[in-house]
CSV table of C-alpha atoms in Angstrom, one decimal:
chain,number,residue,atom,x,y,z
A,1,MET,CA,-24.3,10.5,-1.4
A,2,SER,CA,-21.5,11.7,-3.6
A,3,ASN,CA,-21.1,10.5,-7.2
A,4,TYR,CA,-17.6,9.2,-6.9
A,5,ARG,CA,-15.8,8.4,-10.2
A,6,ARG,CA,-12.5,6.5,-10.5
A,7,HIS,CA,-10.0,7.4,-13.1
A,8,TYR,CA,-9.2,4.4,-15.3
A,9,ILE,CA,-6.3,4.6,-17.8
A,10,PRO,CA,-5.1,1.4,-19.5
A,11,GLY,CA,-1.5,0.8,-18.5
A,12,GLY,CA,-1.6,3.6,-15.9
A,13,SER,CA,0.1,3.9,-12.5
A,14,TRP,CA,-1.8,4.6,-9.3
A,15,PHE,CA,-1.1,5.4,-5.7
A,16,PHE,CA,-3.4,3.6,-3.3
A,17,THR,CA,-4.4,3.7,0.3
A,18,VAL,CA,-6.3,0.8,1.7
A,19,ASN,CA,-7.5,0.7,5.4
A,20,LEU,CA,-8.8,-1.8,7.8
A,21,LYS,CA,-12.1,-1.0,9.4
A,22,ASN,CA,-10.5,-1.3,12.8
A,23,ARG,CA,-7.8,1.4,12.8
A,24,GLN,CA,-6.4,-0.1,16.1
A,25,SER,CA,-5.8,-3.5,14.5
A,26,ASP,CA,-2.5,-5.2,13.6
A,27,LEU,CA,-4.1,-7.8,11.2
A,28,LEU,CA,-2.0,-6.8,8.2
A,29,ILE,CA,1.4,-7.4,9.8
A,30,ARG,CA,0.2,-10.1,12.1
A,31,HIS,CA,-1.0,-12.1,9.0
A,32,ILE,CA,1.6,-10.8,6.6
A,33,ALA,CA,2.1,-14.2,5.0
A,34,LEU,CA,-1.6,-14.4,4.2
A,35,LEU,CA,-1.6,-10.9,2.7
A,36,ARG,CA,1.5,-11.8,0.6
A,37,ARG,CA,-0.2,-15.0,-0.6
A,38,ALA,CA,-3.4,-13.2,-1.6
A,39,THR,CA,-1.3,-10.6,-3.4
A,40,SER,CA,0.7,-13.2,-5.3
A,41,PHE,CA,-2.5,-15.1,-6.3
A,42,VAL,CA,-4.2,-12.0,-7.6
A,43,LYS,CA,-1.0,-10.8,-9.3
A,44,HIS,CA,-0.6,-14.2,-11.0
A,45,HIS,CA,-4.2,-14.2,-12.3
A,46,LYS,CA,-4.5,-10.4,-13.1
A,47,PRO,CA,-0.9,-9.2,-13.6
A,48,PHE,CA,0.3,-5.8,-12.3
A,49,HIS,CA,3.7,-4.3,-11.4
A,50,ILE,CA,4.3,-3.4,-7.7
A,51,ASP,CA,6.3,-0.2,-7.9
A,52,ALA,CA,6.2,0.5,-4.2
A,53,TRP,CA,4.4,-0.9,-1.2
A,54,VAL,CA,4.4,-0.4,2.6
A,55,ILE,CA,2.2,-2.4,4.9
A,56,LEU,CA,1.5,-1.0,8.3
A,57,PRO,CA,-0.6,-2.8,11.0
A,58,GLU,CA,-3.9,-1.3,9.9
A,59,HIS,CA,-3.4,0.3,6.5
A,60,MET,CA,-1.2,0.1,3.5
A,61,HIS,CA,0.0,2.4,0.7
A,62,CYS,CA,1.2,1.2,-2.7
A,63,ILE,CA,1.9,2.1,-6.3
A,64,TRP,CA,0.8,-0.3,-9.0
A,65,THR,CA,1.3,-0.1,-12.7
A,66,LEU,CA,-1.1,-2.1,-14.8
A,67,PRO,CA,-0.4,-3.8,-18.2
A,68,GLU,CA,-0.8,-1.7,-21.3
A,69,ASN,CA,-4.4,-2.6,-22.2
A,70,ASP,CA,-5.7,-3.0,-18.7
A,71,SER,CA,-7.2,-0.5,-16.2
A,72,ASP,CA,-9.1,-2.8,-13.8
A,73,PHE,CA,-7.3,-2.0,-10.5
A,74,SER,CA,-10.7,-2.1,-8.7
A,75,GLY,CA,-11.2,-5.8,-9.6
A,76,ARG,CA,-7.7,-6.6,-8.3
A,77,TRP,CA,-8.4,-4.8,-5.0
A,78,ARG,CA,-11.7,-6.6,-4.7
A,79,ASP,CA,-10.1,-10.0,-5.2
A,80,LEU,CA,-7.1,-9.3,-2.9
A,81,LYS,CA,-9.3,-8.0,-0.1
A,82,LYS,CA,-11.7,-10.9,-0.5
A,83,MET,CA,-9.0,-13.6,-0.5
A,84,PHE,CA,-7.2,-12.1,2.5
A,85,THR,CA,-10.5,-11.9,4.4
A,86,ARG,CA,-11.5,-15.5,3.6
A,87,SER,CA,-8.1,-16.8,4.5
A,88,LEU,CA,-8.7,-15.3,8.0
A,89,ASN,CA,-12.1,-17.0,8.2
A,90,SER,CA,-13.4,-13.5,8.9
A,91,ARG,CA,-15.6,-10.9,7.3
A,92,ASP,CA,-16.1,-7.2,7.2
A,93,ILE,CA,-12.5,-6.2,8.1
A,94,TRP,CA,-11.9,-3.6,5.5
A,95,GLN,CA,-13.1,0.0,5.2
A,96,PRO,CA,-15.4,0.2,2.2
A,97,ARG,CA,-13.6,1.1,-1.0
A,98,PHE,CA,-10.1,2.5,-1.1
A,99,TRP,CA,-8.4,5.7,-2.1
A,100,GLU,CA,-6.5,6.1,-5.3
A,101,HIS,CA,-4.6,8.8,-7.1
A,102,THR,CA,-3.6,8.6,-10.7
A,103,LEU,CA,0.1,9.4,-11.0
A,104,ARG,CA,0.5,12.1,-13.6
A,105,ASP,CA,4.3,12.2,-14.2
A,106,GLU,CA,7.7,11.1,-12.9
A,107,GLU,CA,7.7,13.8,-10.2
A,108,ASP,CA,4.3,12.8,-8.9
A,109,PHE,CA,5.5,9.1,-9.0
A,110,ARG,CA,8.7,10.0,-7.0
A,111,ARG,CA,6.8,12.0,-4.4
A,112,HIS,CA,4.3,9.2,-3.8
A,113,ARG,CA,7.0,6.6,-3.6
A,114,ASP,CA,8.9,8.7,-1.1
A,115,TYR,CA,5.7,9.1,0.9
A,116,ILE,CA,5.2,5.3,1.0
A,117,ASN,CA,8.7,4.8,2.2
A,118,ILE,CA,8.6,7.4,5.0
A,119,ASN,CA,5.2,6.3,6.3
A,120,PRO,CA,6.4,3.9,9.0
A,121,VAL,CA,8.6,6.7,10.4
A,122,LYS,CA,5.7,9.2,10.0
A,123,HIS,CA,3.5,7.0,12.1
A,124,GLY,CA,6.1,6.4,14.8
A,125,TRP,CA,6.7,2.7,14.2
A,126,VAL,CA,10.5,3.1,13.5
A,127,ALA,CA,13.1,5.8,13.6
A,128,ARG,CA,14.7,4.9,10.3
A,129,VAL,CA,13.0,3.8,7.0
A,130,SER,CA,15.4,0.9,6.8
A,131,ASP,CA,14.1,-0.5,10.1
A,132,TRP,CA,10.6,-1.3,8.8
A,133,PRO,CA,10.5,-4.8,7.4
A,134,TYR,CA,7.2,-4.6,5.5
A,135,SER,CA,8.2,-2.3,2.6
A,136,THR,CA,9.6,-2.5,-0.9
A,137,PHE,CA,12.1,0.1,0.3
A,138,HIS,CA,14.6,-2.8,0.8
A,139,ARG,CA,14.1,-3.9,-2.8
A,140,ASP,CA,14.7,-0.4,-3.9
A,141,VAL,CA,17.9,-0.2,-1.9
A,142,ARG,CA,19.1,-3.4,-3.6
A,143,ASP,CA,18.2,-1.9,-7.0
A,144,GLY,CA,20.2,1.3,-6.2
A,145,ILE,CA,17.1,3.6,-6.2
A,146,TYR,CA,17.6,4.6,-2.6
A,147,PRO,CA,20.6,4.5,-0.2
A,148,LEU,CA,20.1,2.4,2.9
A,149,ASP,CA,20.2,5.6,5.1
A,150,TRP,CA,17.6,7.5,3.0
A,151,ALA,CA,15.8,10.1,5.1
A,152,GLY,CA,18.3,9.5,8.0
A,153,GLU,CA,17.2,8.8,11.5
A,154,VAL,CA,14.3,10.6,13.2
A,155,ALA,CA,15.3,10.9,16.9
A,156,ASP,CA,12.3,12.9,18.0
A,157,LEU,CA,9.0,11.4,16.7
A,158,SER,CA,6.9,13.8,18.7
A,159,ALA,CA,6.4,16.0,15.7
A,160,GLY,CA,4.9,13.2,13.6
A,161,GLU,CA,2.0,10.9,14.1
A,162,ARG,CA,2.5,8.3,16.8
A,163,ARG,CA,0.9,4.9,17.2
A,164,GLU,CA,-1.4,4.4,20.1
A,165,GLU,CA,0.4,2.7,23.1
């Protein structure tokens, strides 16, 4: 077994990928209200800033920035996953752990935020980023970070990953 080490930096920013165990599931969007409630609860008790987030049916990507003297992103994910799972009266729905990448600079941050926003198009769920409702892209458009037509429309999704029909 590998000796995996996480990179904890107080006040840092991280890109995360979190997956459901069943990669054919749609639990995350089917129960989006419960996921939002769990996120709000954890955020209220252990503050963090959501820089970007996209929720797909069976996985999600996000960027969080923690408060200046705090680096406990693992505890936040543990609590969020646990609360969401319990709200479904379920168990064992998540892949163990999660993947994180410490963001090094503004360019790294920008590239990962772009990746988050394009992800529903990449996976074939929509042709335009603006068509996916479960994303902070809409907030970023309101804030002037992205234009509504960012990345244009992808007419041929055959070159990207497609969802299973």
